[in-house]
Amino acid sequence: MFDYLGDKISNAMKNIRGMGKITEENISDAMKEIRMALLEADVNYTVVKEFTNNVKEKALGLDVSKEINPDELFIKIVRDELISLLGETSATLETSKKPTILMLVGLQGSGKTTTAGKLALYLRKKHAKNPILVACDIYRPAAIDQLKTIGKEIQVPVFEEGTQEVNKTIANALEYARENNNDYIIIDTAGRLQIDEKLMDELKSIEDNFKPDEVILVIDAMMGQDAINVINGFNNKLNLTGCILTKLDGNTKGGVALSVRHLTNVPIKFVGDSEKMDGLTSFDPKRMAERILDMGDIISIAEKVEGIVDEEEAKEEARKMRKGTYSLEDFLNNLKQIKKLGPLEKIIGMLPQARKMGLNNINIDPKQLAHVEAIILSMTPYEREHPEILKASRKQRIANGSGRSVQEVNALLKQFEQMKVMMKQISNGNMKMPF
Amino acid sequence: MGLFSNLKSLFSKKKEIEETSIELPSNNEEKLIKENTDKEEVSQISEEVIEDKLDNEKELSNKEIVEEKKVIEKYDKGLEKSRKEFVSNLSMLGIKYSKVSEEYFEELEQILIMADIGVNTVFKFMDDIRSRVKKENIVDTAYLNEVIVDELFIIYVNGESLSDKINMAESGPTVILMVGVNGVGKTTTIGKLANKYALSGKKVMVIAGDTFRAGAVEQLKIWAERTNTEFYGKEGIDPAGVIYDGLEQAKNNGSDIVLIDTAGRLQNKVNLMKELEKINKVINKIIPKAPHETLLVIDASTGQNGILQAKSFKEITNITGIVLTKMDGTAKGGIVLAIKEEVGLPVKFIGLGEGLNDLETFDIENYIYGLFKDLIN
């Protein structure tokens, strides 16, 4: 998400590499680049000003000893400053009482309903909680239907009482939750402008009546400089406890993340990074800062892999690779695991090495993976373990079965053989990695 | 003062056309002036001008004038929040710095960036202003404010003859396809457009091509009911399929206008963009030359990403214009200036509220008038 910002700052760093120490002159270009990059990322104008001033002050004020490269020192200053801007610690979700009441608020189209669904699924899956969703968008046509459809998909009950006054609905929902032993109530409210007094009063009345444990502002990461008016508008009227940034899977630079915490002290709790219902990730300022600085997001990948790959299985696979008995069946399993990680572009985008190789903008057609899968699935289990028995007629059958051509079947088998040879060499230490 | 005075004349009692045409400094502006005078008939702004016009103009009936006035009032009301801040900032600038100085430039830059006008556009703009100040030896900030309005016009108009006209089919239904990222207001805009065309006596059909978002089909159906227009949609099937069937029906039952909703898609999602390509092919197959208009819907609060949105969607489809939504908020929608400059896409409609009637044809003069009213008067 912060690709551009990372690249720009990185570039600015290059210019000061090779210089002995940090002076006003040799960082002026870098500072300009940083300023431009932050503005292009929609970071609030005053935040940019403060940020660049702070960085400059710290960089110039330091006694640069000869052992340290000035660019590394500079990167560290920028990194630390970014972290402090994003908020030092990760924010957690309130869990103190039962049922805990969460209320989502925000402008029209910021993604409240989708985020409500994601939050419910997150609580149900990751924390084994038993939430309900409460439909309180009584204005937008079919908004309640939308929440109901989402509820069905993620198997979370949706409480709705049509378009009646929202405080009544919430009171009944609360009763329902107590009776049914639900531990979370997630209130999906209608989108509204922060300057719409009547609708803002409606939110205030919910806050006064039910004292929600969390009032979370859902905000579009693509927002420009007006973000601060929106955040302040909601924050002045309500006691916001947190913020969720949505649509970060777009190619927005998402500088609003930098503005939110710094200007309002409202912590960012989650980010929405996919259209799928599991596309909600805890916001981690350190990780975000490193990502901004092009250090890649290895931790994110590691975390994702952890949830998907079974350690025992992985060990077994490594053993098979060493022995050269890694079969097409194993390959198929790996493919399935890779698919679970999400779009490959996203994974590659997180890798700093890949980014340096220019692979960050690569497009991988998920169909190609599906074709490979189809071909393997058209083989018998025996064939998957012993691909050497595949001759013309079997290949033709597999091609027909998978809807691909014989050439594609051949290409896959050839690639697989090469891969096996390479795996063996690598694990025996006979070959250096090509990179 | 060329364009600015021309603009001013539109807003105030006296027209100063003669005066302005004497002072034309550049070719570019000459074109603009010509255009403005051409457009004059449709751009009376204030009551006084309207009254003035009544005496010597024959083409406009009373009714038209009242309508025109309504439109302007709506712009005025819708843009109030955006304008107030922007203009008061700009006026304050004039009060704070009576002489043009480095601080003045710095603050001007801030005001423009805060309006989301686009970083590159602003920086280029600042360079232009600086060099003009130097060349013309401008010291008076009040005068410079006029120059700023002038230059902003030039950015948007860029010497082209601007058309906010909707391209209509010569025969058969006119197809308008709506595209954009998630949550910008595509479905709502279709509702408003359907209302607009239905009221003008057209037979309108809306097709629910967003089969992805939960509730989207239902939402459009409700809009169709509210606007008394025909609806075509099926949930849970391929959008291209729905559009195919819908267009067949529209062709057979003699619809004049077909409005097609599509799912929100982030412009970097390759597969979704491919889907859009496919939708286009399907439309073109059933109705040659269609879609007649492909409108990219952009939320006024969108920042720099708006430029990328415009670029990416333009690569995939033949975007013919922008619909700028949610202009009733505090966002200034300045990104449309950058989009016009960098991608060449004009704004055709502007959304000024949540009501059925809160959609207006975009008029750059009204828009800038709305933003600068207080400054000019």
PDB file of N, CA and C in Angstrom, chain A residues 4 35-36 39-42 44-46 49 107-109 139-142 145-146 149-150 191 193-195 220 222-226 228-229 247 249-252 274-275 345 363 365-366, chain B residues 81 85 106 109-110 113-114 116 119-120 123 181-183 212-215 218-219 222-223 226 264 266-272 274 301-305 308-309 326 328-332 354:
ATOM      1  N   TYR A   4       4.778   3.382  -3.081  1.00  0.00           N
ATOM      2  CA  TYR A   4       5.352   4.585  -3.665  1.00  0.00           C
ATOM      3  C   TYR A   4       6.174   5.368  -2.655  1.00  0.00           C
ATOM      4  N   ARG A  35       9.171  15.057   1.529  1.00  0.00           N
ATOM      5  CA  ARG A  35       8.033  15.961   1.603  1.00  0.00           C
ATOM      6  C   ARG A  35       7.060  15.705   0.456  1.00  0.00           C
ATOM      7  N   MET A  36       7.622  15.632  -0.739  1.00  0.00           N
ATOM      8  CA  MET A  36       6.811  15.388  -1.932  1.00  0.00           C
ATOM      9  C   MET A  36       6.100  14.050  -1.819  1.00  0.00           C
ATOM     10  N   LEU A  39       3.255  14.146   0.659  1.00  0.00           N
ATOM     11  CA  LEU A  39       2.109  14.892   0.137  1.00  0.00           C
ATOM     12  C   LEU A  39       1.382  14.079  -0.928  1.00  0.00           C
ATOM     13  N   GLU A  40       2.151  13.403  -1.777  1.00  0.00           N
ATOM     14  CA  GLU A  40       1.531  12.560  -2.794  1.00  0.00           C
ATOM     15  C   GLU A  40       0.797  11.394  -2.153  1.00  0.00           C
ATOM     16  N   ALA A  41       1.189  11.046  -0.938  1.00  0.00           N
ATOM     17  CA  ALA A  41       0.523   9.961  -0.229  1.00  0.00           C
ATOM     18  C   ALA A  41      -0.685  10.479   0.546  1.00  0.00           C
ATOM     19  N   ASP A  42      -1.061  11.724   0.339  1.00  0.00           N
ATOM     20  CA  ASP A  42      -2.208  12.331   1.027  1.00  0.00           C
ATOM     21  C   ASP A  42      -2.010  12.503   2.526  1.00  0.00           C
ATOM     22  N   ASN A  44      -1.550  14.584   5.687  1.00  0.00           N
ATOM     23  CA  ASN A  44      -1.992  15.946   5.986  1.00  0.00           C
ATOM     24  C   ASN A  44      -0.845  16.947   5.891  1.00  0.00           C
ATOM     25  N   TYR A  45      -1.145  18.075   5.302  1.00  0.00           N
ATOM     26  CA  TYR A  45      -0.115  19.080   5.021  1.00  0.00           C
ATOM     27  C   TYR A  45       0.675  19.497   6.264  1.00  0.00           C
ATOM     28  N   THR A  46      -0.031  19.732   7.353  1.00  0.00           N
ATOM     29  CA  THR A  46       0.675  20.182   8.558  1.00  0.00           C
ATOM     30  C   THR A  46       1.499  19.052   9.176  1.00  0.00           C
ATOM     31  N   LYS A  49       4.741  18.875   7.323  1.00  0.00           N
ATOM     32  CA  LYS A  49       5.619  19.958   7.734  1.00  0.00           C
ATOM     33  C   LYS A  49       6.329  19.595   9.045  1.00  0.00           C
ATOM     34  N   LEU A 107     -18.383   8.016   6.989  1.00  0.00           N
ATOM     35  CA  LEU A 107     -19.027   8.611   5.826  1.00  0.00           C
ATOM     36  C   LEU A 107     -19.694   7.528   4.980  1.00  0.00           C
ATOM     37  N   GLN A 108     -20.526   7.955   4.045  1.00  0.00           N
ATOM     38  CA  GLN A 108     -21.095   7.024   3.081  1.00  0.00           C
ATOM     39  C   GLN A 108     -19.977   6.390   2.253  1.00  0.00           C
ATOM     40  N   GLY A 109     -20.116   5.084   2.034  1.00  0.00           N
ATOM     41  CA  GLY A 109     -19.178   4.416   1.133  1.00  0.00           C
ATOM     42  C   GLY A 109     -17.804   4.148   1.689  1.00  0.00           C
ATOM     43  N   TYR A 139     -31.307   4.174   6.291  1.00  0.00           N
ATOM     44  CA  TYR A 139     -31.490   5.170   5.232  1.00  0.00           C
ATOM     45  C   TYR A 139     -31.152   4.642   3.842  1.00  0.00           C
ATOM     46  N   ARG A 140     -29.977   4.060   3.698  1.00  0.00           N
ATOM     47  CA  ARG A 140     -29.588   3.615   2.351  1.00  0.00           C
ATOM     48  C   ARG A 140     -30.460   2.437   1.931  1.00  0.00           C
ATOM     49  N   PRO A 141     -30.999   2.485   0.710  1.00  0.00           N
ATOM     50  CA  PRO A 141     -31.834   1.381   0.260  1.00  0.00           C
ATOM     51  C   PRO A 141     -31.038   0.074   0.299  1.00  0.00           C
ATOM     52  N   ALA A 142     -31.661  -0.971   0.831  1.00  0.00           N
ATOM     53  CA  ALA A 142     -31.116  -2.330   0.830  1.00  0.00           C
ATOM     54  C   ALA A 142     -29.879  -2.512   1.699  1.00  0.00           C
ATOM     55  N   ASP A 145     -30.432  -5.533   3.860  1.00  0.00           N
ATOM     56  CA  ASP A 145     -30.258  -6.760   3.076  1.00  0.00           C
ATOM     57  C   ASP A 145     -28.786  -7.116   2.936  1.00  0.00           C
ATOM     58  N   GLN A 146     -27.990  -6.089   2.694  1.00  0.00           N
ATOM     59  CA  GLN A 146     -26.558  -6.314   2.515  1.00  0.00           C
ATOM     60  C   GLN A 146     -25.952  -6.955   3.763  1.00  0.00           C
ATOM     61  N   THR A 149     -27.095 -10.583   4.139  1.00  0.00           N
ATOM     62  CA  THR A 149     -26.380 -11.486   3.236  1.00  0.00           C
ATOM     63  C   THR A 149     -24.985 -11.793   3.786  1.00  0.00           C
ATOM     64  N   ILE A 150     -24.324 -10.756   4.278  1.00  0.00           N
ATOM     65  CA  ILE A 150     -22.986 -10.950   4.837  1.00  0.00           C
ATOM     66  C   ILE A 150     -23.060 -11.861   6.067  1.00  0.00           C
ATOM     67  N   GLY A 191     -24.129   5.580   6.778  1.00  0.00           N
ATOM     68  CA  GLY A 191     -23.093   6.551   6.445  1.00  0.00           C
ATOM     69  C   GLY A 191     -23.655   7.953   6.537  1.00  0.00           C
ATOM     70  N   LEU A 193     -22.478  12.458   6.606  1.00  0.00           N
ATOM     71  CA  LEU A 193     -21.467  13.504   6.594  1.00  0.00           C
ATOM     72  C   LEU A 193     -21.288  14.026   8.012  1.00  0.00           C
ATOM     73  N   GLN A 194     -20.068  14.339   8.360  1.00  0.00           N
ATOM     74  CA  GLN A 194     -19.808  14.824   9.721  1.00  0.00           C
ATOM     75  C   GLN A 194     -20.462  16.178   9.985  1.00  0.00           C
ATOM     76  N   ILE A 195     -20.922  16.836   8.907  1.00  0.00           N
ATOM     77  CA  ILE A 195     -21.547  18.147   9.079  1.00  0.00           C
ATOM     78  C   ILE A 195     -23.072  18.053   9.079  1.00  0.00           C
ATOM     79  N   ASP A 220     -11.939   5.554   4.635  1.00  0.00           N
ATOM     80  CA  ASP A 220     -11.402   5.101   3.361  1.00  0.00           C
ATOM     81  C   ASP A 220      -9.934   5.538   3.229  1.00  0.00           C
ATOM     82  N   MET A 222      -8.234   5.901   0.757  1.00  0.00           N
ATOM     83  CA  MET A 222      -7.954   6.710  -0.437  1.00  0.00           C
ATOM     84  C   MET A 222      -8.261   8.188  -0.218  1.00  0.00           C
ATOM     85  N   MET A 223      -8.739   8.502   0.981  1.00  0.00           N
ATOM     86  CA  MET A 223      -9.146   9.875   1.245  1.00  0.00           C
ATOM     87  C   MET A 223      -8.003  10.876   1.146  1.00  0.00           C
ATOM     88  N   GLY A 224      -8.352  12.039   0.698  1.00  0.00           N
ATOM     89  CA  GLY A 224      -7.360  13.102   0.567  1.00  0.00           C
ATOM     90  C   GLY A 224      -7.294  13.975   1.806  1.00  0.00           C
ATOM     91  N   GLN A 225      -7.008  15.235   1.583  1.00  0.00           N
ATOM     92  CA  GLN A 225      -6.762  16.163   2.685  1.00  0.00           C
ATOM     93  C   GLN A 225      -8.000  16.440   3.533  1.00  0.00           C
ATOM     94  N   ASP A 226      -9.178  16.119   3.004  1.00  0.00           N
ATOM     95  CA  ASP A 226     -10.390  16.384   3.773  1.00  0.00           C
ATOM     96  C   ASP A 226     -10.523  15.402   4.952  1.00  0.00           C
ATOM     97  N   ILE A 228      -8.981  14.949   7.541  1.00  0.00           N
ATOM     98  CA  ILE A 228      -8.837  15.531   8.879  1.00  0.00           C
ATOM     99  C   ILE A 228     -10.128  16.209   9.337  1.00  0.00           C
ATOM    100  N   ASN A 229     -10.866  16.819   8.395  1.00  0.00           N
ATOM    101  CA  ASN A 229     -12.160  17.419   8.754  1.00  0.00           C
ATOM    102  C   ASN A 229     -13.143  16.348   9.183  1.00  0.00           C
ATOM    103  N   LYS A 247      -9.937  -0.396   2.380  1.00  0.00           N
ATOM    104  CA  LYS A 247      -9.510  -0.354   0.965  1.00  0.00           C
ATOM    105  C   LYS A 247      -8.007  -0.151   0.810  1.00  0.00           C
ATOM    106  N   ASP A 249      -6.059  -2.387   0.106  1.00  0.00           N
ATOM    107  CA  ASP A 249      -5.562  -3.287  -0.932  1.00  0.00           C
ATOM    108  C   ASP A 249      -5.549  -2.602  -2.288  1.00  0.00           C
ATOM    109  N   GLY A 250      -6.060  -1.403  -2.369  1.00  0.00           N
ATOM    110  CA  GLY A 250      -5.936  -0.646  -3.609  1.00  0.00           C
ATOM    111  C   GLY A 250      -4.524  -0.108  -3.706  1.00  0.00           C
ATOM    112  N   ASN A 251      -4.223   0.632  -4.765  1.00  0.00           N
ATOM    113  CA  ASN A 251      -2.860   1.155  -4.839  1.00  0.00           C
ATOM    114  C   ASN A 251      -2.777   2.562  -4.253  1.00  0.00           C
ATOM    115  N   THR A 252      -3.621   2.832  -3.285  1.00  0.00           N
ATOM    116  CA  THR A 252      -3.531   4.099  -2.593  1.00  0.00           C
ATOM    117  C   THR A 252      -2.285   4.106  -1.720  1.00  0.00           C
ATOM    118  N   SER A 274      -8.573  -6.614   1.887  1.00  0.00           N
ATOM    119  CA  SER A 274      -9.068  -7.438   0.790  1.00  0.00           C
ATOM    120  C   SER A 274     -10.587  -7.389   0.803  1.00  0.00           C
ATOM    121  N   GLU A 275     -11.192  -7.764  -0.318  1.00  0.00           N
ATOM    122  CA  GLU A 275     -12.643  -7.734  -0.376  1.00  0.00           C
ATOM    123  C   GLU A 275     -13.238  -8.958   0.297  1.00  0.00           C
ATOM    124  N   GLU A 345       0.360 -11.673  -5.880  1.00  0.00           N
ATOM    125  CA  GLU A 345       0.921 -10.331  -6.075  1.00  0.00           C
ATOM    126  C   GLU A 345       1.142  -9.655  -4.727  1.00  0.00           C
ATOM    127  N   ASN A 363       1.841  -9.063 -12.404  1.00  0.00           N
ATOM    128  CA  ASN A 363       0.471  -9.581 -12.381  1.00  0.00           C
ATOM    129  C   ASN A 363       0.498 -11.086 -12.558  1.00  0.00           C
ATOM    130  N   ASP A 365      -1.770 -14.323 -12.995  1.00  0.00           N
ATOM    131  CA  ASP A 365      -3.125 -14.730 -13.291  1.00  0.00           C
ATOM    132  C   ASP A 365      -3.467 -15.951 -12.446  1.00  0.00           C
ATOM    133  N   PRO A 366      -4.419 -15.821 -11.517  1.00  0.00           N
ATOM    134  CA  PRO A 366      -4.766 -16.966 -10.686  1.00  0.00           C
ATOM    135  C   PRO A 366      -5.288 -18.133 -11.519  1.00  0.00           C
TER     136      PRO A 366
ATOM    137  N   LYS B  81     -20.129  24.382   2.040  1.00  0.00           N
ATOM    138  CA  LYS B  81     -19.124  23.953   2.998  1.00  0.00           C
ATOM    139  C   LYS B  81     -17.735  23.977   2.386  1.00  0.00           C
ATOM    140  N   GLU B  85     -14.631  27.407   3.430  1.00  0.00           N
ATOM    141  CA  GLU B  85     -13.301  27.266   3.983  1.00  0.00           C
ATOM    142  C   GLU B  85     -12.245  27.725   2.988  1.00  0.00           C
ATOM    143  N   GLU B 106       3.959  30.165   0.410  1.00  0.00           N
ATOM    144  CA  GLU B 106       3.913  28.944   1.194  1.00  0.00           C
ATOM    145  C   GLU B 106       2.484  28.633   1.626  1.00  0.00           C
ATOM    146  N   GLU B 109       0.280  27.632  -1.286  1.00  0.00           N
ATOM    147  CA  GLU B 109       0.528  26.235  -1.627  1.00  0.00           C
ATOM    148  C   GLU B 109      -0.256  25.309  -0.696  1.00  0.00           C
ATOM    149  N   GLN B 110      -0.238  25.646   0.570  1.00  0.00           N
ATOM    150  CA  GLN B 110      -0.962  24.837   1.547  1.00  0.00           C
ATOM    151  C   GLN B 110      -2.467  24.803   1.239  1.00  0.00           C
ATOM    152  N   ILE B 113      -3.103  22.607  -1.780  1.00  0.00           N
ATOM    153  CA  ILE B 113      -2.912  21.183  -1.490  1.00  0.00           C
ATOM    154  C   ILE B 113      -4.040  20.658  -0.613  1.00  0.00           C
ATOM    155  N   MET B 114      -4.471  21.471   0.345  1.00  0.00           N
ATOM    156  CA  MET B 114      -5.572  21.054   1.216  1.00  0.00           C
ATOM    157  C   MET B 114      -6.880  20.894   0.449  1.00  0.00           C
ATOM    158  N   ASP B 116      -6.988  19.292  -2.245  1.00  0.00           N
ATOM    159  CA  ASP B 116      -6.742  18.061  -3.021  1.00  0.00           C
ATOM    160  C   ASP B 116      -6.563  18.329  -4.503  1.00  0.00           C
ATOM    161  N   VAL B 119      -0.789  17.130  -6.125  1.00  0.00           N
ATOM    162  CA  VAL B 119       0.512  17.660  -5.761  1.00  0.00           C
ATOM    163  C   VAL B 119       1.286  18.192  -6.970  1.00  0.00           C
ATOM    164  N   ASN B 120       1.307  17.385  -8.042  1.00  0.00           N
ATOM    165  CA  ASN B 120       2.047  17.839  -9.224  1.00  0.00           C
ATOM    166  C   ASN B 120       1.425  19.084  -9.829  1.00  0.00           C
ATOM    167  N   PHE B 123       2.269  22.082  -7.642  1.00  0.00           N
ATOM    168  CA  PHE B 123       3.657  22.529  -7.750  1.00  0.00           C
ATOM    169  C   PHE B 123       3.898  23.250  -9.069  1.00  0.00           C
ATOM    170  N   VAL B 181     -14.366   2.811  -8.237  1.00  0.00           N
ATOM    171  CA  VAL B 181     -13.918   1.987  -7.111  1.00  0.00           C
ATOM    172  C   VAL B 181     -15.074   1.825  -6.120  1.00  0.00           C
ATOM    173  N   ASN B 182     -14.851   1.052  -5.074  1.00  0.00           N
ATOM    174  CA  ASN B 182     -15.917   0.751  -4.127  1.00  0.00           C
ATOM    175  C   ASN B 182     -16.341   1.980  -3.327  1.00  0.00           C
ATOM    176  N   GLY B 183     -17.649   2.103  -3.142  1.00  0.00           N
ATOM    177  CA  GLY B 183     -18.167   3.097  -2.202  1.00  0.00           C
ATOM    178  C   GLY B 183     -18.192   4.534  -2.683  1.00  0.00           C
ATOM    179  N   PHE B 212     -21.935  -8.570  -7.385  1.00  0.00           N
ATOM    180  CA  PHE B 212     -20.964  -9.005  -6.378  1.00  0.00           C
ATOM    181  C   PHE B 212     -21.329  -8.530  -4.978  1.00  0.00           C
ATOM    182  N   ARG B 213     -21.527  -7.243  -4.814  1.00  0.00           N
ATOM    183  CA  ARG B 213     -21.785  -6.722  -3.476  1.00  0.00           C
ATOM    184  C   ARG B 213     -23.154  -7.165  -2.989  1.00  0.00           C
ATOM    185  N   ALA B 214     -23.167  -7.666  -1.765  1.00  0.00           N
ATOM    186  CA  ALA B 214     -24.424  -8.087  -1.170  1.00  0.00           C
ATOM    187  C   ALA B 214     -25.377  -6.900  -1.141  1.00  0.00           C
ATOM    188  N   GLY B 215     -26.612  -7.111  -1.602  1.00  0.00           N
ATOM    189  CA  GLY B 215     -27.630  -6.068  -1.506  1.00  0.00           C
ATOM    190  C   GLY B 215     -27.616  -5.037  -2.619  1.00  0.00           C
ATOM    191  N   GLU B 218     -30.683  -5.316  -4.982  1.00  0.00           N
ATOM    192  CA  GLU B 218     -31.867  -4.860  -4.260  1.00  0.00           C
ATOM    193  C   GLU B 218     -31.876  -3.317  -4.169  1.00  0.00           C
ATOM    194  N   GLN B 219     -30.711  -2.758  -3.892  1.00  0.00           N
ATOM    195  CA  GLN B 219     -30.586  -1.307  -3.763  1.00  0.00           C
ATOM    196  C   GLN B 219     -31.006  -0.599  -5.059  1.00  0.00           C
ATOM    197  N   ILE B 222     -34.760  -0.751  -5.682  1.00  0.00           N
ATOM    198  CA  ILE B 222     -35.503   0.252  -4.912  1.00  0.00           C
ATOM    199  C   ILE B 222     -35.436   1.619  -5.606  1.00  0.00           C
ATOM    200  N   TRP B 223     -34.255   1.957  -6.111  1.00  0.00           N
ATOM    201  CA  TRP B 223     -34.118   3.215  -6.853  1.00  0.00           C
ATOM    202  C   TRP B 223     -35.029   3.225  -8.088  1.00  0.00           C
ATOM    203  N   ARG B 226     -38.518   3.919  -6.978  1.00  0.00           N
ATOM    204  CA  ARG B 226     -38.681   5.322  -6.600  1.00  0.00           C
ATOM    205  C   ARG B 226     -38.776   6.241  -7.809  1.00  0.00           C
ATOM    206  N   GLY B 264     -18.201  -2.143  -7.632  1.00  0.00           N
ATOM    207  CA  GLY B 264     -17.031  -1.332  -7.350  1.00  0.00           C
ATOM    208  C   GLY B 264     -15.786  -2.187  -7.513  1.00  0.00           C
ATOM    209  N   LEU B 266     -11.391  -1.912  -7.282  1.00  0.00           N
ATOM    210  CA  LEU B 266     -10.162  -1.132  -7.122  1.00  0.00           C
ATOM    211  C   LEU B 266      -9.369  -1.320  -8.399  1.00  0.00           C
ATOM    212  N   GLN B 267      -8.792  -0.236  -8.868  1.00  0.00           N
ATOM    213  CA  GLN B 267      -8.213  -0.239 -10.206  1.00  0.00           C
ATOM    214  C   GLN B 267      -6.985  -1.120 -10.354  1.00  0.00           C
ATOM    215  N   ASN B 268      -6.436  -1.603  -9.240  1.00  0.00           N
ATOM    216  CA  ASN B 268      -5.258  -2.471  -9.349  1.00  0.00           C
ATOM    217  C   ASN B 268      -5.612  -3.951  -9.325  1.00  0.00           C
ATOM    218  N   LYS B 269      -6.910  -4.274  -9.306  1.00  0.00           N
ATOM    219  CA  LYS B 269      -7.316  -5.687  -9.311  1.00  0.00           C
ATOM    220  C   LYS B 269      -7.493  -6.143 -10.757  1.00  0.00           C
ATOM    221  N   VAL B 270      -6.486  -6.874 -11.223  1.00  0.00           N
ATOM    222  CA  VAL B 270      -6.430  -7.221 -12.642  1.00  0.00           C
ATOM    223  C   VAL B 270      -7.681  -7.958 -13.109  1.00  0.00           C
ATOM    224  N   ASN B 271      -8.113  -8.921 -12.328  1.00  0.00           N
ATOM    225  CA  ASN B 271      -9.235  -9.731 -12.785  1.00  0.00           C
ATOM    226  C   ASN B 271     -10.533  -8.949 -12.881  1.00  0.00           C
ATOM    227  N   LEU B 272     -10.728  -8.048 -11.930  1.00  0.00           N
ATOM    228  CA  LEU B 272     -11.943  -7.236 -11.964  1.00  0.00           C
ATOM    229  C   LEU B 272     -11.913  -6.266 -13.133  1.00  0.00           C
ATOM    230  N   LYS B 274     -10.398  -6.923 -15.883  1.00  0.00           N
ATOM    231  CA  LYS B 274     -10.658  -7.754 -17.070  1.00  0.00           C
ATOM    232  C   LYS B 274     -12.150  -7.979 -17.250  1.00  0.00           C
ATOM    233  N   SER B 301     -14.040  13.332  -1.875  1.00  0.00           N
ATOM    234  CA  SER B 301     -13.013  13.328  -0.834  1.00  0.00           C
ATOM    235  C   SER B 301     -11.767  12.552  -1.249  1.00  0.00           C
ATOM    236  N   THR B 302     -11.767  11.986  -2.450  1.00  0.00           N
ATOM    237  CA  THR B 302     -10.628  11.209  -2.913  1.00  0.00           C
ATOM    238  C   THR B 302      -9.371  12.075  -3.022  1.00  0.00           C
ATOM    239  N   GLY B 303      -8.277  11.516  -2.573  1.00  0.00           N
ATOM    240  CA  GLY B 303      -7.004  12.222  -2.666  1.00  0.00           C
ATOM    241  C   GLY B 303      -6.288  11.898  -3.962  1.00  0.00           C
ATOM    242  N   GLN B 304      -4.969  11.825  -3.857  1.00  0.00           N
ATOM    243  CA  GLN B 304      -4.130  11.628  -5.037  1.00  0.00           C
ATOM    244  C   GLN B 304      -4.455  10.352  -5.805  1.00  0.00           C
ATOM    245  N   ASN B 305      -5.034   9.378  -5.127  1.00  0.00           N
ATOM    246  CA  ASN B 305      -5.361   8.123  -5.793  1.00  0.00           C
ATOM    247  C   ASN B 305      -6.364   8.335  -6.933  1.00  0.00           C
ATOM    248  N   LEU B 308      -4.773   8.039 -10.268  1.00  0.00           N
ATOM    249  CA  LEU B 308      -4.507   6.652 -10.653  1.00  0.00           C
ATOM    250  C   LEU B 308      -5.799   5.955 -11.077  1.00  0.00           C
ATOM    251  N   GLN B 309      -6.880   6.263 -10.377  1.00  0.00           N
ATOM    252  CA  GLN B 309      -8.170   5.676 -10.747  1.00  0.00           C
ATOM    253  C   GLN B 309      -8.520   6.070 -12.175  1.00  0.00           C
ATOM    254  N   LYS B 326     -20.701  13.398  -3.767  1.00  0.00           N
ATOM    255  CA  LYS B 326     -20.546  13.795  -2.364  1.00  0.00           C
ATOM    256  C   LYS B 326     -19.940  15.196  -2.198  1.00  0.00           C
ATOM    257  N   ASP B 328     -21.492  17.657  -1.314  1.00  0.00           N
ATOM    258  CA  ASP B 328     -22.194  18.380  -0.259  1.00  0.00           C
ATOM    259  C   ASP B 328     -21.449  18.299   1.066  1.00  0.00           C
ATOM    260  N   GLY B 329     -20.373  17.546   1.103  1.00  0.00           N
ATOM    261  CA  GLY B 329     -19.565  17.462   2.317  1.00  0.00           C
ATOM    262  C   GLY B 329     -18.546  18.576   2.367  1.00  0.00           C
ATOM    263  N   THR B 330     -17.498  18.387   3.157  1.00  0.00           N
ATOM    264  CA  THR B 330     -16.492  19.435   3.268  1.00  0.00           C
ATOM    265  C   THR B 330     -15.370  19.264   2.249  1.00  0.00           C
ATOM    266  N   ALA B 331     -15.385  18.128   1.540  1.00  0.00           N
ATOM    267  CA  ALA B 331     -14.320  17.896   0.577  1.00  0.00           C
ATOM    268  C   ALA B 331     -14.476  18.839  -0.601  1.00  0.00           C
ATOM    269  N   LYS B 332     -13.366  19.240  -1.174  1.00  0.00           N
ATOM    270  CA  LYS B 332     -13.412  20.241  -2.221  1.00  0.00           C
ATOM    271  C   LYS B 332     -13.344  19.650  -3.618  1.00  0.00           C
ATOM    272  N   GLU B 354     -28.051  13.784  -1.029  1.00  0.00           N
ATOM    273  CA  GLU B 354     -28.544  12.418  -1.091  1.00  0.00           C
ATOM    274  C   GLU B 354     -29.914  12.292  -1.737  1.00  0.00           C
TER     275      GLU B 354
END
